[in-house]
Short mmCIF file of C-alpha atoms in Angstrom, two decimals:
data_model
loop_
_atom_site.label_atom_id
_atom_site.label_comp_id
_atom_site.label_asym_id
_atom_site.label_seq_id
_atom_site.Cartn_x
_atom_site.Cartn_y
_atom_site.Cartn_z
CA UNK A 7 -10.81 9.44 -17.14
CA UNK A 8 -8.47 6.67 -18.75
CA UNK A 9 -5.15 5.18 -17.91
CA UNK A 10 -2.85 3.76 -20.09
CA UNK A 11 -1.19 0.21 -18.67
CA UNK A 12 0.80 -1.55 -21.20
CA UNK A 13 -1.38 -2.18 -24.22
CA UNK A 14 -4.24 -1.96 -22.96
CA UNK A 15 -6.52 1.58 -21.84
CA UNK A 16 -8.96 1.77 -19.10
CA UNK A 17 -11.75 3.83 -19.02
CA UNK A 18 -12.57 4.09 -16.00
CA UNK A 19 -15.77 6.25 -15.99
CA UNK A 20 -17.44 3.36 -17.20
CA UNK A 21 -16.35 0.60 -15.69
CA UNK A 22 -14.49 -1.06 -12.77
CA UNK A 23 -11.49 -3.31 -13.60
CA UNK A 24 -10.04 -6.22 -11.54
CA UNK A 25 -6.54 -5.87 -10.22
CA UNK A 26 -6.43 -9.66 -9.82
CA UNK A 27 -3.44 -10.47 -6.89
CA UNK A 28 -0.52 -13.19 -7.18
CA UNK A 29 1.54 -13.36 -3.79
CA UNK A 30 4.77 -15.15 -4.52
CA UNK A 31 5.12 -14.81 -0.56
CA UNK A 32 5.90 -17.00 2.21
CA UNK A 33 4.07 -15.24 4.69
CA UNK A 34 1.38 -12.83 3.03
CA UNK A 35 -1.62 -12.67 5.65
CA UNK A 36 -4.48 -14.40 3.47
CA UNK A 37 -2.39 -16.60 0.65
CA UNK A 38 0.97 -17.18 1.89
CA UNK A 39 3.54 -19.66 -0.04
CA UNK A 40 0.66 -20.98 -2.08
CA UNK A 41 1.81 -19.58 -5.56
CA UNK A 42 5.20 -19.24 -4.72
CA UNK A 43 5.81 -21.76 -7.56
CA UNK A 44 6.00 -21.61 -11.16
CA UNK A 45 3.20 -24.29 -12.35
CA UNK A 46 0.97 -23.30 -8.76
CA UNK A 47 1.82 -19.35 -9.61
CA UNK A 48 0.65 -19.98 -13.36
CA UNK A 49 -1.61 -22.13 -12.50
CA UNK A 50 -3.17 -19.01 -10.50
CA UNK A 51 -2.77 -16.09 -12.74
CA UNK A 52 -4.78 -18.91 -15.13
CA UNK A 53 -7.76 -18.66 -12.96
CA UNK A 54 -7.20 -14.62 -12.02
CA UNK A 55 -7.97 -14.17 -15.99
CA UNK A 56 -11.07 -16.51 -16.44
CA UNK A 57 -12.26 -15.29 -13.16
CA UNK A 58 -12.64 -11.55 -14.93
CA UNK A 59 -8.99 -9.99 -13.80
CA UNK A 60 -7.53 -7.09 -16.10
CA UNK A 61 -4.23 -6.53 -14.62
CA UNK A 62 -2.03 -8.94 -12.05
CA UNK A 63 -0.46 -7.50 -9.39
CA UNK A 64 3.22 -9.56 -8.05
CA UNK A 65 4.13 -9.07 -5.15
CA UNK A 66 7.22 -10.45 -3.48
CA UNK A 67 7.22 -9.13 0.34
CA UNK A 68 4.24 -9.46 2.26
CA UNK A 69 3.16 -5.40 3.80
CA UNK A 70 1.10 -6.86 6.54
CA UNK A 71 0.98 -5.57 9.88
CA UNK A 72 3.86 -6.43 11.43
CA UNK A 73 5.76 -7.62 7.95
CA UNK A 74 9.67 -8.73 8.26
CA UNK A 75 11.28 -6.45 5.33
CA UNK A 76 13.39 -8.57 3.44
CA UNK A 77 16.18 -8.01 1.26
CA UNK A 78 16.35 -6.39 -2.33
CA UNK A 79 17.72 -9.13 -3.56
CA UNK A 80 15.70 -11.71 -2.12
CA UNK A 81 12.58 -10.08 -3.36
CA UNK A 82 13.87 -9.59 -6.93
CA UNK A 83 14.57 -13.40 -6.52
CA UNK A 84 11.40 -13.67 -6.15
CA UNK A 85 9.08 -11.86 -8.24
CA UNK A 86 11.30 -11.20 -11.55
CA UNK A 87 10.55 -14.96 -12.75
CA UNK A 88 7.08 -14.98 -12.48
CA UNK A 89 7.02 -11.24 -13.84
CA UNK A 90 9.07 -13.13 -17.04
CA UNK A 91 6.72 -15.74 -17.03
CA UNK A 92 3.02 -14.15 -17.13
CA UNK A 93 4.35 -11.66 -19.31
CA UNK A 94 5.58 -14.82 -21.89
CA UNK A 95 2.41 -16.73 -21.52
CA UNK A 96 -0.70 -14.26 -20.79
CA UNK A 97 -1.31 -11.09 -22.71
CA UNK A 98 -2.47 -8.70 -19.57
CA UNK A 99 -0.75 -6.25 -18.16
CA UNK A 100 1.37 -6.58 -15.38
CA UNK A 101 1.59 -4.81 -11.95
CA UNK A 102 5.07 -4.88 -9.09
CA UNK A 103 3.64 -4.35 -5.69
CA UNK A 104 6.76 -2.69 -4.45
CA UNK A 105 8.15 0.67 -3.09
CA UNK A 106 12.17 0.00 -3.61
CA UNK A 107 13.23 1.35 -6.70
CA UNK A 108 15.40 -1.30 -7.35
CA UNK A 109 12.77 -3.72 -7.11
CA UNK A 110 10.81 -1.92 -9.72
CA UNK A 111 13.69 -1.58 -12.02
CA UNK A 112 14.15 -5.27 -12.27
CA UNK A 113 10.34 -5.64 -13.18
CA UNK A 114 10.15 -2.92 -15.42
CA UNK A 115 13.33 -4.35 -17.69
CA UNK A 116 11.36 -7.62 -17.51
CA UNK A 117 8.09 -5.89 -18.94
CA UNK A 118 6.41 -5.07 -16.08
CA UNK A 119 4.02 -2.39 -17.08
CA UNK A 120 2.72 -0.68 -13.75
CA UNK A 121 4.45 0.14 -10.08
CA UNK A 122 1.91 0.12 -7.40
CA UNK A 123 4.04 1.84 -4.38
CA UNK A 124 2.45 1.14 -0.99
CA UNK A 125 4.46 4.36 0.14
CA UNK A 126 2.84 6.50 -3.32
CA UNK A 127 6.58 7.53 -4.10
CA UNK A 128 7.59 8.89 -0.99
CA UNK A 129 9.77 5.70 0.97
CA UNK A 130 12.28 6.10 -2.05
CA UNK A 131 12.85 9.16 -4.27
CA UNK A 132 14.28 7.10 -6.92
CA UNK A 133 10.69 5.63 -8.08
CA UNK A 134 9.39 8.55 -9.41
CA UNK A 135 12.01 9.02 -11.98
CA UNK A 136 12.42 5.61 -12.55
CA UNK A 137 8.87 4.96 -13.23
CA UNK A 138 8.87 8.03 -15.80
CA UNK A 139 12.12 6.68 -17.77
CA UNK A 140 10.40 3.55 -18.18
CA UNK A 141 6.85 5.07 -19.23
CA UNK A 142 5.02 3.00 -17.15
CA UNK A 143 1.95 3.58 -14.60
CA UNK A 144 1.82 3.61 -10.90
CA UNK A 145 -0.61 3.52 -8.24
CA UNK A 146 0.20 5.46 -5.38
CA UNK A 147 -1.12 4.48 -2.21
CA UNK A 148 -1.93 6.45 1.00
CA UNK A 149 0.61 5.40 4.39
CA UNK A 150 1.98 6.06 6.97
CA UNK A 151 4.51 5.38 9.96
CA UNK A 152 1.84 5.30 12.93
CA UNK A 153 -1.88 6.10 12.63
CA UNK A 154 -1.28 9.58 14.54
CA UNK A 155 -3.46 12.39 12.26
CA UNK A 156 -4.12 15.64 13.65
CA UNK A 157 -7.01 15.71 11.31
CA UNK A 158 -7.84 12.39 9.61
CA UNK A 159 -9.51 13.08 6.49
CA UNK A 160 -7.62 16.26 5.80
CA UNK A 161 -4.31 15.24 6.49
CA UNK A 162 -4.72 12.03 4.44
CA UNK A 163 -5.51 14.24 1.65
CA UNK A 164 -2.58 16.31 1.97
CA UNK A 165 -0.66 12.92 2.39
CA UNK A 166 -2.00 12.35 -1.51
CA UNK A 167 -1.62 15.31 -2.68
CA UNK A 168 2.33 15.03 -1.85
CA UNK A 169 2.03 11.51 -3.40
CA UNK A 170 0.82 13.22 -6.99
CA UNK A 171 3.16 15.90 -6.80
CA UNK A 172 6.12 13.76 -6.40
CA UNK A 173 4.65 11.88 -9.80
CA UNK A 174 4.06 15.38 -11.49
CA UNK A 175 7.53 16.81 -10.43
CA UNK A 176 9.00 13.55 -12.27
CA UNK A 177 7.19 14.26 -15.21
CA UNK A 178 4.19 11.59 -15.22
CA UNK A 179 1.82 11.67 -17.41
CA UNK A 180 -1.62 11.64 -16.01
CA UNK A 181 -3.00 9.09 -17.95
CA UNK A 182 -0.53 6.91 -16.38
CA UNK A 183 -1.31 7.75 -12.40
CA UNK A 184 -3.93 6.18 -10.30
CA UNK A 185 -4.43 6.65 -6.29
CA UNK A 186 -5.18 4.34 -3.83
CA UNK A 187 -6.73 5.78 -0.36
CA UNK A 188 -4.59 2.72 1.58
CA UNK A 189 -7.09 0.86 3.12
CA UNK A 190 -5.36 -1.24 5.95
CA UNK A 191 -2.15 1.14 6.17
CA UNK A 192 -1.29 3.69 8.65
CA UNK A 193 -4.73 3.71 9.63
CA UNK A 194 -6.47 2.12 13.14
CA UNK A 195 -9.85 -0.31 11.51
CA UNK A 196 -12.21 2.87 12.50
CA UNK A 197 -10.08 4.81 10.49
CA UNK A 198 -10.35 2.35 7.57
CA UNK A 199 -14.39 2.41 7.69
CA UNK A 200 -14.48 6.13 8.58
CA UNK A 201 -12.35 6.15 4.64
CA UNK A 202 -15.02 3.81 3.36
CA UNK A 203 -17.47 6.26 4.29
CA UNK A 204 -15.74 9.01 2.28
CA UNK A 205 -14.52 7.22 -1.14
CA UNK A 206 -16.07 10.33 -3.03
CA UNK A 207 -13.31 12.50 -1.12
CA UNK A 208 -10.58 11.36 -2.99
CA UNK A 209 -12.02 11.43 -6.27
CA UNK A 210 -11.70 15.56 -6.38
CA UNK A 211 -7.67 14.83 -6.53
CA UNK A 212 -8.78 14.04 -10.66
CA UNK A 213 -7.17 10.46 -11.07
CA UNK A 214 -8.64 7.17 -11.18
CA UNK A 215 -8.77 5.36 -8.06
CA UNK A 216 -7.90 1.92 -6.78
CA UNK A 217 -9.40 0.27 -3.87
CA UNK A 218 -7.69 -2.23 -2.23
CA UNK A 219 -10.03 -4.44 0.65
CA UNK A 220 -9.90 -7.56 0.01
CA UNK A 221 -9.93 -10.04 3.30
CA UNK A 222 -8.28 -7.42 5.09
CA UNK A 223 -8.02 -7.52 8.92
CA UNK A 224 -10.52 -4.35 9.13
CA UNK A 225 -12.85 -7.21 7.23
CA UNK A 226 -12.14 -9.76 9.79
CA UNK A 227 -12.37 -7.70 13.03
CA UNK A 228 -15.80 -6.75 12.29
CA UNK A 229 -17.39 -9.56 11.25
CA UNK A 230 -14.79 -11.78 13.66
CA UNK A 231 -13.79 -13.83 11.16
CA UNK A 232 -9.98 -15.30 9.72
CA UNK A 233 -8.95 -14.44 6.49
CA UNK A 234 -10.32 -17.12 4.05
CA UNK A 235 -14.21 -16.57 5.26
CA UNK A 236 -13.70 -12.54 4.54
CA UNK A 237 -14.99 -12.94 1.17
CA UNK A 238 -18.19 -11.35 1.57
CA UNK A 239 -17.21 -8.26 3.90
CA UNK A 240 -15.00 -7.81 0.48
CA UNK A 241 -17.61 -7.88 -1.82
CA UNK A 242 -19.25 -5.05 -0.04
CA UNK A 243 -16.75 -2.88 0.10
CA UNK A 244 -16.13 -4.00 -3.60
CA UNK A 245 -20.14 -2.88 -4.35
CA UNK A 246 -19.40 0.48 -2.80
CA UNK A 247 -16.16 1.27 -4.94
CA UNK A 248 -18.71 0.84 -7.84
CA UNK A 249 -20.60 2.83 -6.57
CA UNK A 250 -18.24 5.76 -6.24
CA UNK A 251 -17.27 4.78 -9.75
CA UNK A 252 -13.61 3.79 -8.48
CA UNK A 253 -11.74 2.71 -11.44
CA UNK A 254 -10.22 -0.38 -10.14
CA UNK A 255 -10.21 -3.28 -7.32
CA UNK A 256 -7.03 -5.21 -6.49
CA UNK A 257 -8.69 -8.74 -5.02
CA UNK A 258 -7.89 -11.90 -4.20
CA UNK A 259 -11.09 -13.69 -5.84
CA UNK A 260 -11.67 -11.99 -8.95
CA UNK A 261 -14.55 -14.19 -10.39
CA UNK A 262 -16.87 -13.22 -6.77
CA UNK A 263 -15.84 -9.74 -7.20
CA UNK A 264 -16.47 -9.27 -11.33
CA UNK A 265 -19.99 -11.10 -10.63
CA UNK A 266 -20.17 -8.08 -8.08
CA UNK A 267 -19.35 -5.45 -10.16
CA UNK A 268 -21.52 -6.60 -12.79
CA UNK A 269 -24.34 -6.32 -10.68
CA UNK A 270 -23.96 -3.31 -9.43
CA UNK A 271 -22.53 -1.70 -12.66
CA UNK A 272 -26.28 -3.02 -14.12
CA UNK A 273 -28.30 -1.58 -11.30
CA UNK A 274 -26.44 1.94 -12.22
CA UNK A 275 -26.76 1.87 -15.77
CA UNK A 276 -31.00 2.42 -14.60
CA UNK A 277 -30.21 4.89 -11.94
CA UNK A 278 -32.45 7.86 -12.93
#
């Protein structure tokens, strides 16, 4: 399988890219208000890129548990600068982490070349479209309200399967969709290793897959630690998405986790 984001194409049956993370957040559970400045943000995405990232991922409202929405306008304020500036000063392609159309709409003009939707297209039924009239890619991630599943595995894959039909009905290509299983979202933290334990599962929906981990409280509650010492319960779970040939990570540390990959991706190459 390969996606096309931007200029660039993935293919990800080979290999597993970095989706390297810039919070321009005050309150974002592992990095809040430290990049939410133009030199400290550019600064960052700097270091994303020599630390191995292929794509950066803004994000202007923190979807932690418990997260205070804020307003469209406050989080366009937010992230359309720096989605101005990386796309001026780095060539890479660039990722909103938002699920209001609106939001997306004011990346997307700025040259924002993928939507990753922490609702996979069904909070607002304006995304779809809007990410088809723009060409772009999307990552559609697995949520819900409450973690309340009369069958977990099975009804999260129904949950995706409504996610890529809402993407097909609007006309995306497929080279331009990749899922996310939601790790952290609508789920309790047995339900988030119980997915871990499955990542092949969502593979037979035929699209590359994301997995998004890193220093997540799932992380911290096992290994009872806060979220800057979580780095190494990531790279595990980083190890096993290679493993499952996922196409992508979205990480805080991209350097640890491309070191990661590299090993792993080595070890595989001599699997008989």
């Amino acid at each position: 399988m390969t996606m096309n984001i931007g200029n660039k194409v993935f293919d990800t049956d080979k290999h597993t890219y970095i989706m390297g993370i810039l919070n321009v957040t005050p309150d974002s559970f592992s990095d809040g208000g430290k990049w939410n400045h133009y030199d400290a943000a550019m600064a960052h995405v700097q270091q994303l890129l020599e630390g191995g990232s292929d794509i950066i991922d803004i994000g202007g409202e923190s979807t932690r548990p418990g997260h205070v929405q804020i307003t469209i306008q406050e989080e366009i304020d937010r992230i359309a600068p720096m989605v101005e500036a990386v796309k001026k000063n780095f060539d890479v392609p660039v990722s909103i982490d938002t699920y209001k159309s609106q939001v997306a709409e004011s990346a997307l003009r700025l040259g924002a070349d993928l939507v990753n939707d922490v609702w996979g297209f069904l909070y607002d039924d304006k995304m779809a479209p809007l990410v088809k009239k723009y060409d772009a890619a999307c990552c559609l991630m697995h949520n819900r309200e409450e973690a309340v599943y009369n069958d977990f595995l099975p009804d999260m894959y129904a949950d995706m399967e409504k996610c890529v039909k809402a993407a097909k009905d609007a006309g995306i290509a497929d080279d331009k969709i990749m899922l996310d299983p939601g790790f952290g979202f609508g789920k309790t933290w047995e339900m988030n290793l119980i997915v871990m334990n499955h990542l092949d599962l969502f593979k037979k929906l035929g699209y590359p897959m994301l997995l998004g981990t890193s220093r997540k409280s799932t992380i911290g509650k096992v290994l009872d630690l806060e979220p800057d010492q979580r780095e190494e319960g990531t790279l595990v779970t980083t190890v096993m998405a290679v493993q499952h040939r996922y196409g992508f990570v979205r990480v805080h540390d991209a350097e640890k986790n491309r070191r990661a990959i590299k090993m792993t991706e080595a070890i595989l190459d001599y699997a008989d």
